Amino acid sequence: MDTLPTIWFIAIAVLWTGYLLLEGFDLGVGMLLLTGTRKDEERRLMLNTIGPVWDGNEVWLITAGAATFAAFPLWYSSLFSALYLPLTVVLLSLIFRAVAIEYRGKGHTDRWRRWWDRALGLGSFGAAFGVGAALGLTTTGLPLDANGDRVGGAFAWLTPYAVLGGLAVVGFCLVHASTFLALKTTGPVRERARRLVVRWSPLALLPIVAWVLVIQFRSGTVATWALVVVAAAAAIGGWLSARAGREGLAFAGIALFLVAGTASIFAAVYPVVLPSTLDGAWDLTVATAASGEYTLGVMSVVACIGLPLVLLYQGWTYWVFRKRIGTGQLPPQHRVMPAAATRPAPVPQRTRR
Amino acid sequence: MDPLEIARWQFGITTVYHFVMVPLTLGLGMLLAYMQIRWVRTGDERWLRMTKFWGKLYLINFIMGVATGLVQEFQFGMAWSEYSRFVGDVFGAPLAMEGLLAFFVESTFLGLWIFGWGRLPKRLHLATLCIAVAGSVVSAYFIVVANSWMQHPVGVDLVDGRPVMTDVWAVLTNNTALVAYAHTLLGAVAVGAAFLVGISWYHLWQRRRDGIDTVDARGRVVVGEEPSIRGRDRTDHGVWLSGLRIGAVVAILGFGGVAITGDAQAKLMFDQQPLKMAAAEAACHDGTGFSVLAVGPLGGKDCDLVVNVIEIPGLLSFLAHGDFDTDVKGVNTLIPEYEKAYGTALPDDPKYGARAGQTIDYLPVMEVTYWGFRLMIGFGILAAGAAVLALWLTRKGTVPRSKPLMWAAVASILAPFAANITGWVFTEMGRQPFVVVPNPNASGTDGVFMFTAAAVSPGVSGGEIVFSLVALGLVYGVLLAVETVLLVRFVRGGVAAAMPDVGAPRDHDPDDQDTPDPDGADDVLAFAY
């Protein structure tokens, strides 16, 4: 009986897709801070487009990880231990990014902000590349032994597929963030973001397209190829919309491209969740890596309650913050001064205690 | 380099660090929700200022908890893959529930609260904070459930050598978890409350130092104002006095609760992990006495060299069983029992790698358990005493002008943090050599235990873990410094640091100031990063 493990494989695929879809523009905006503009107020504007939502988006990663742990402990253990170094980089990157978002505006010097901008940009890049490498490898394979442990040393994961996966997610995040900024801002940032989509998206999306095609040529079926066609149509439609200045459609097109693209990947690799490049008999599959029937049943109930609610209140958040913002709307930043007199008042003898 | 030792250091360091930020988030969050509720209900400016000021400190700290929490979740798979394989069926579930049911709520609604000032109606805005704080409180529950399963596994059957969950309610209502959760949450409340006391004290002292507040002949406060310093008006005095009093009262209640739940937890532990408690007492022989001071080589292999200098007869029995004459088993009795039940050497199994055949040392590091236990209680009593003293010294409406006393009040912020840390170090190191402690008294869980030596990732090299430990250690060190600098800066700035327009004349009724303007598309945002 593989029904429940299959449902949970779909659930994990949904969580990863949700992560890339939502955090994709957060990470992309972070990277664009490095190159997008030299003006501090424009950087601040870009940061504030993701300000209210980025933290909620990051939870998709936490939940994807925890759900993999709960539903497929062997997948979780083998993948995470095999990718020890790249995941360490992901963690450090996400730490820097989170702290940079919160702390950037809390200092008043240019130097302070420049350093946090770098932390934010490089952190976003490291997280996108590392997560991409991990996803690239879980769909193409790692040198695992019969116990699911990595052989070949600390860098055995460093293959062309790791680089391809990393570039795929980085490239996608950049395009996704550009359509997002074009949709959420006014003024020069909006114009620049739109031009970025039109000019650079064909190149930036190349790695993710290559990743999709590699998976399809390895284990594609008619159904998964159909998804590829949908993804291609969405990407082209998104690009044409961006060129026509229809920002909402452009964003929707790129978003649909991602959903169809990741769906085609996960559907094509099913039922293998983590192939071993050493021996096909050691592949981890939905059946061999899954938790027991009871645990999956319990988790299904939890997910059926939790996930719709998440979609509901996160959707509401996007509704609350639906308006475009411009640099003119940013409140002035102020310098925090100690609330104290420069010299203490003299102590009247009578009242001294 | 033995990956096991490095991985243990890494887990210990990253967890302790994470749990510096988390109790403050939990405790201060609840107090913050209370402040905003008071503001919405009374419309009193004082509560708005308190919400803004403490909210700013809350966020500076919150982000560090978020950033370091992810490390915890990834670390199980990265460094402890054998552990994750062994327990995944039951241990992953509470973590996934935490994400789905609690952390999503917390993060999403906190974003709404931060950016919702001036954009959401007042009551809805208050609701977003309350929901976010509730999310953090529920989040803590699931994490304690996961940890308590390691301390006392329940609700599982052993199938093919791995525990398989059979009863999720047993896991969620594990008595170890319920008591530990109450203890942890109250400890967090005490942390938040002591934070309020120390910082409010500083500001009341600063107002006196600057000659704004004075005292009359009977020692009662005469509240003043100083227009040249932003925010130092008459309301400002109320902000800090209320903060101090709420903090002190909540701290006293919190510590009372910590003591009661701690006692309940100790009674459970004497039953569930007797060796941990015997080691906490340096109790070598069966007996009834509670050790106040022990000397001798606590870390030595020969427990008999430890001499209890001061001992209160009967007290240990009372703590463990509720009477004064039932003997509590000592280390020398318990270790042979453990050896009989779980072997004297690690089995010759591939999962132990080079460690197979090693002698198992069932006695936890006794310096750590003995002193960790005492420091936890000592810091708790110290902090509770400081709160009582703070209430007494401020009974006439302000603090004494003494600078050393002000510094003592600020330093007392650290005591509950220290109590939290020593408590967790005690309980986690006290469970060694097990990572999953065998449950001595439940049916169906026979064989459900795991030695820490078997838990580490077999494929990961010591070098890799050294790299992550050094990298995380450096980053954590730098970020702790940055967080401290920012907290100090915003604390010293007072209310004006969080509310630049404090004291400025409002051009409309303050009750309406946070109602959104329907045509406000081009308005300046109330908050932006």
Coordinates of N, CA and C in Angstrom, one line a residue, chain B residues 103-179:
Chain B
F103 N 4.4 27.7 13.6 CA 5.4 28.6 13.2 C 5.0 29.4 11.9
F104 N 4.2 28.8 11.1 CA 3.5 29.6 10.0 C 2.7 30.7 10.6
V105 N 1.9 30.4 11.6 CA 1.0 31.4 12.2 C 1.9 32.5 12.8
E106 N 2.9 32.1 13.6 CA 3.7 33.1 14.2 C 4.4 34.1 13.2
S107 N 5.0 33.5 12.2 CA 5.8 34.4 11.3 C 4.9 35.2 10.4
T108 N 3.8 34.6 9.9 CA 2.9 35.4 9.1 C 2.2 36.6 9.8
F109 N 1.7 36.3 11.0 CA 1.0 37.3 11.7 C 1.9 38.3 12.3
L110 N 3.2 37.9 12.6 CA 4.1 38.9 13.1 C 4.4 40.0 12.0
G111 N 4.6 39.4 10.8 CA 4.7 40.4 9.6 C 3.6 41.3 9.5
L112 N 2.4 40.8 9.7 CA 1.2 41.6 9.6 C 1.2 42.7 10.7
W113 N 1.7 42.3 11.9 CA 1.7 43.2 13.0 C 2.7 44.3 12.8
I114 N 3.9 43.9 12.3 CA 5.0 44.9 12.2 C 4.6 46.0 11.2
F115 N 4.0 45.5 10.0 CA 3.7 46.5 9.0 C 2.2 46.9 9.0
G116 N 1.5 46.4 10.0 CA 0.1 46.7 10.1 C -0.3 48.0 10.8
W117 N 0.7 48.6 11.5 CA 0.5 49.9 12.2 C -0.1 50.8 11.2
G118 N -1.2 51.4 11.5 CA -1.8 52.4 10.6 C -2.5 51.9 9.4
R119 N -2.4 50.6 9.2 CA -3.0 50.0 8.0 C -4.1 49.1 8.3
L120 N -4.0 48.4 9.4 CA -5.1 47.6 9.9 C -5.9 48.3 10.9
P121 N -7.2 48.1 11.0 CA -8.0 48.6 12.1 C -7.4 48.2 13.4
K122 N -7.6 49.1 14.4 CA -6.9 48.9 15.7 C -7.1 47.5 16.3
R123 N -8.3 47.0 16.4 CA -8.5 45.8 17.0 C -8.0 44.6 16.2
L124 N -8.1 44.7 14.9 CA -7.6 43.6 14.1 C -6.0 43.6 14.2
H125 N -5.5 44.8 14.3 CA -4.0 44.9 14.5 C -3.6 44.2 15.8
L126 N -4.4 44.5 16.8 CA -4.1 43.9 18.1 C -4.2 42.3 18.0
A127 N -5.2 41.9 17.2 CA -5.4 40.5 17.1 C -4.2 39.8 16.4
T128 N -3.6 40.5 15.4 CA -2.5 39.9 14.7 C -1.3 39.6 15.7
L129 N -1.1 40.6 16.7 CA -0.1 40.3 17.7 C -0.4 39.1 18.6
C130 N -1.7 39.1 19.0 CA -2.1 38.1 19.9 C -1.9 36.7 19.2
I131 N -2.3 36.6 18.0 CA -2.2 35.4 17.2 C -0.8 35.0 17.0
A132 N 0.1 35.9 16.7 CA 1.5 35.6 16.5 C 2.1 35.1 17.8
V133 N 1.8 35.8 19.0 CA 2.3 35.3 20.2 C 1.8 33.9 20.6
A134 N 0.5 33.7 20.3 CA -0.1 32.4 20.6 C 0.7 31.4 19.7
G135 N 1.0 31.7 18.5 CA 1.8 30.8 17.7 C 3.1 30.4 18.3
S136 N 3.8 31.4 18.9 CA 5.1 31.1 19.5 C 4.9 30.2 20.7
V137 N 3.8 30.4 21.5 CA 3.6 29.6 22.7 C 3.2 28.2 22.3
V138 N 2.5 28.0 21.2 CA 2.1 26.6 20.7 C 3.4 26.0 20.1
S139 N 4.2 26.8 19.4 CA 5.4 26.3 18.9 C 6.3 25.7 19.9
A140 N 6.4 26.4 21.1 CA 7.3 25.9 22.2 C 6.7 24.5 22.7
Y141 N 5.4 24.4 22.7 CA 4.8 23.1 23.1 C 5.3 21.9 22.3
F142 N 5.2 22.1 20.9 CA 5.6 21.0 20.1 C 7.1 20.6 20.2
I143 N 7.9 21.7 20.4 CA 9.3 21.4 20.5 C 9.6 20.7 21.8
V144 N 8.9 21.1 22.9 CA 9.1 20.4 24.2 C 8.6 18.9 24.1
V145 N 7.5 18.7 23.3 CA 7.0 17.4 23.1 C 8.1 16.5 22.5
A146 N 8.7 17.1 21.4 CA 9.8 16.3 20.8 C 10.9 16.0 21.7
N147 N 11.3 17.0 22.5 CA 12.5 16.8 23.4 C 12.1 15.8 24.5
S148 N 10.8 15.9 25.0 CA 10.4 15.0 26.1 C 10.3 13.6 25.6
W149 N 10.1 13.4 24.3 CA 10.0 12.0 23.8 C 11.4 11.4 23.9
M150 N 12.5 12.2 23.8 CA 13.8 11.7 23.9 C 14.1 11.4 25.4
Q151 N 13.5 12.1 26.3 CA 13.7 11.9 27.7 C 12.9 10.7 28.2
H152 N 11.7 10.5 27.6 CA 10.8 9.5 28.1 C 9.9 9.0 26.9
P153 N 10.4 8.0 26.1 CA 9.6 7.6 24.9 C 8.3 6.9 25.3
V154 N 7.3 7.4 24.6 CA 5.9 6.8 24.8 C 5.3 6.7 23.5
G155 N 4.2 5.9 23.4 CA 3.3 5.9 22.3 C 3.9 5.2 21.1
V156 N 4.8 4.3 21.3 CA 5.5 3.6 20.1 C 5.6 2.1 20.4
D157 N 5.7 1.4 19.3 CA 6.1 -0.1 19.3 C 7.4 -0.2 18.6
L158 N 8.2 -1.2 19.0 CA 9.4 -1.5 18.3 C 9.2 -2.4 17.2
V159 N 9.4 -2.0 15.9 CA 9.1 -2.8 14.8 C 10.4 -2.8 14.0
D160 N 11.0 -4.0 13.7 CA 12.2 -4.1 13.0 C 13.3 -3.2 13.6
G161 N 13.4 -3.2 14.9 CA 14.5 -2.4 15.5 C 14.2 -0.9 15.5
R162 N 13.1 -0.4 15.0 CA 12.8 1.0 15.1 C 11.5 1.3 15.8
P163 N 11.4 2.4 16.5 CA 10.2 2.7 17.1 C 9.2 3.2 16.1
V164 N 8.0 2.7 16.1 CA 6.9 3.1 15.2 C 5.8 3.7 16.0
M165 N 5.4 4.9 15.6 CA 4.3 5.5 16.5 C 3.0 4.8 16.4
T166 N 2.4 4.5 17.5 CA 1.1 3.8 17.6 C 0.1 4.7 18.2
D167 N 0.5 5.7 18.9 CA -0.5 6.5 19.7 C 0.0 8.0 19.8
V168 N -0.5 8.8 18.9 CA 0.0 10.2 18.9 C -0.5 10.9 20.2
W169 N -1.6 10.6 20.7 CA -2.1 11.3 22.0 C -1.1 11.0 23.1
A170 N -0.6 9.7 23.1 CA 0.4 9.4 24.2 C 1.6 10.3 24.0
V171 N 2.0 10.5 22.8 CA 3.2 11.4 22.6 C 2.9 12.8 23.0
L172 N 1.7 13.3 22.6 CA 1.4 14.7 22.8 C 1.0 15.0 24.3
T173 N 0.6 14.0 25.0 CA 0.2 14.2 26.4 C 1.2 13.5 27.3
N174 N 2.4 13.1 26.8 CA 3.5 12.6 27.6 C 3.6 13.4 28.9
N175 N 3.5 12.8 30.1 CA 3.6 13.6 31.3 C 4.9 14.3 31.4
T176 N 5.9 13.8 30.9 CA 7.2 14.5 30.9 C 7.1 15.8 30.1
A177 N 6.4 15.7 29.0 CA 6.3 16.9 28.2 C 5.4 18.0 28.8
L178 N 4.3 17.6 29.4 CA 3.4 18.5 30.0 C 4.1 19.3 31.1
V179 N 4.8 18.6 32.0 CA 5.4 19.3 33.1 C 6.6 20.1 32.6

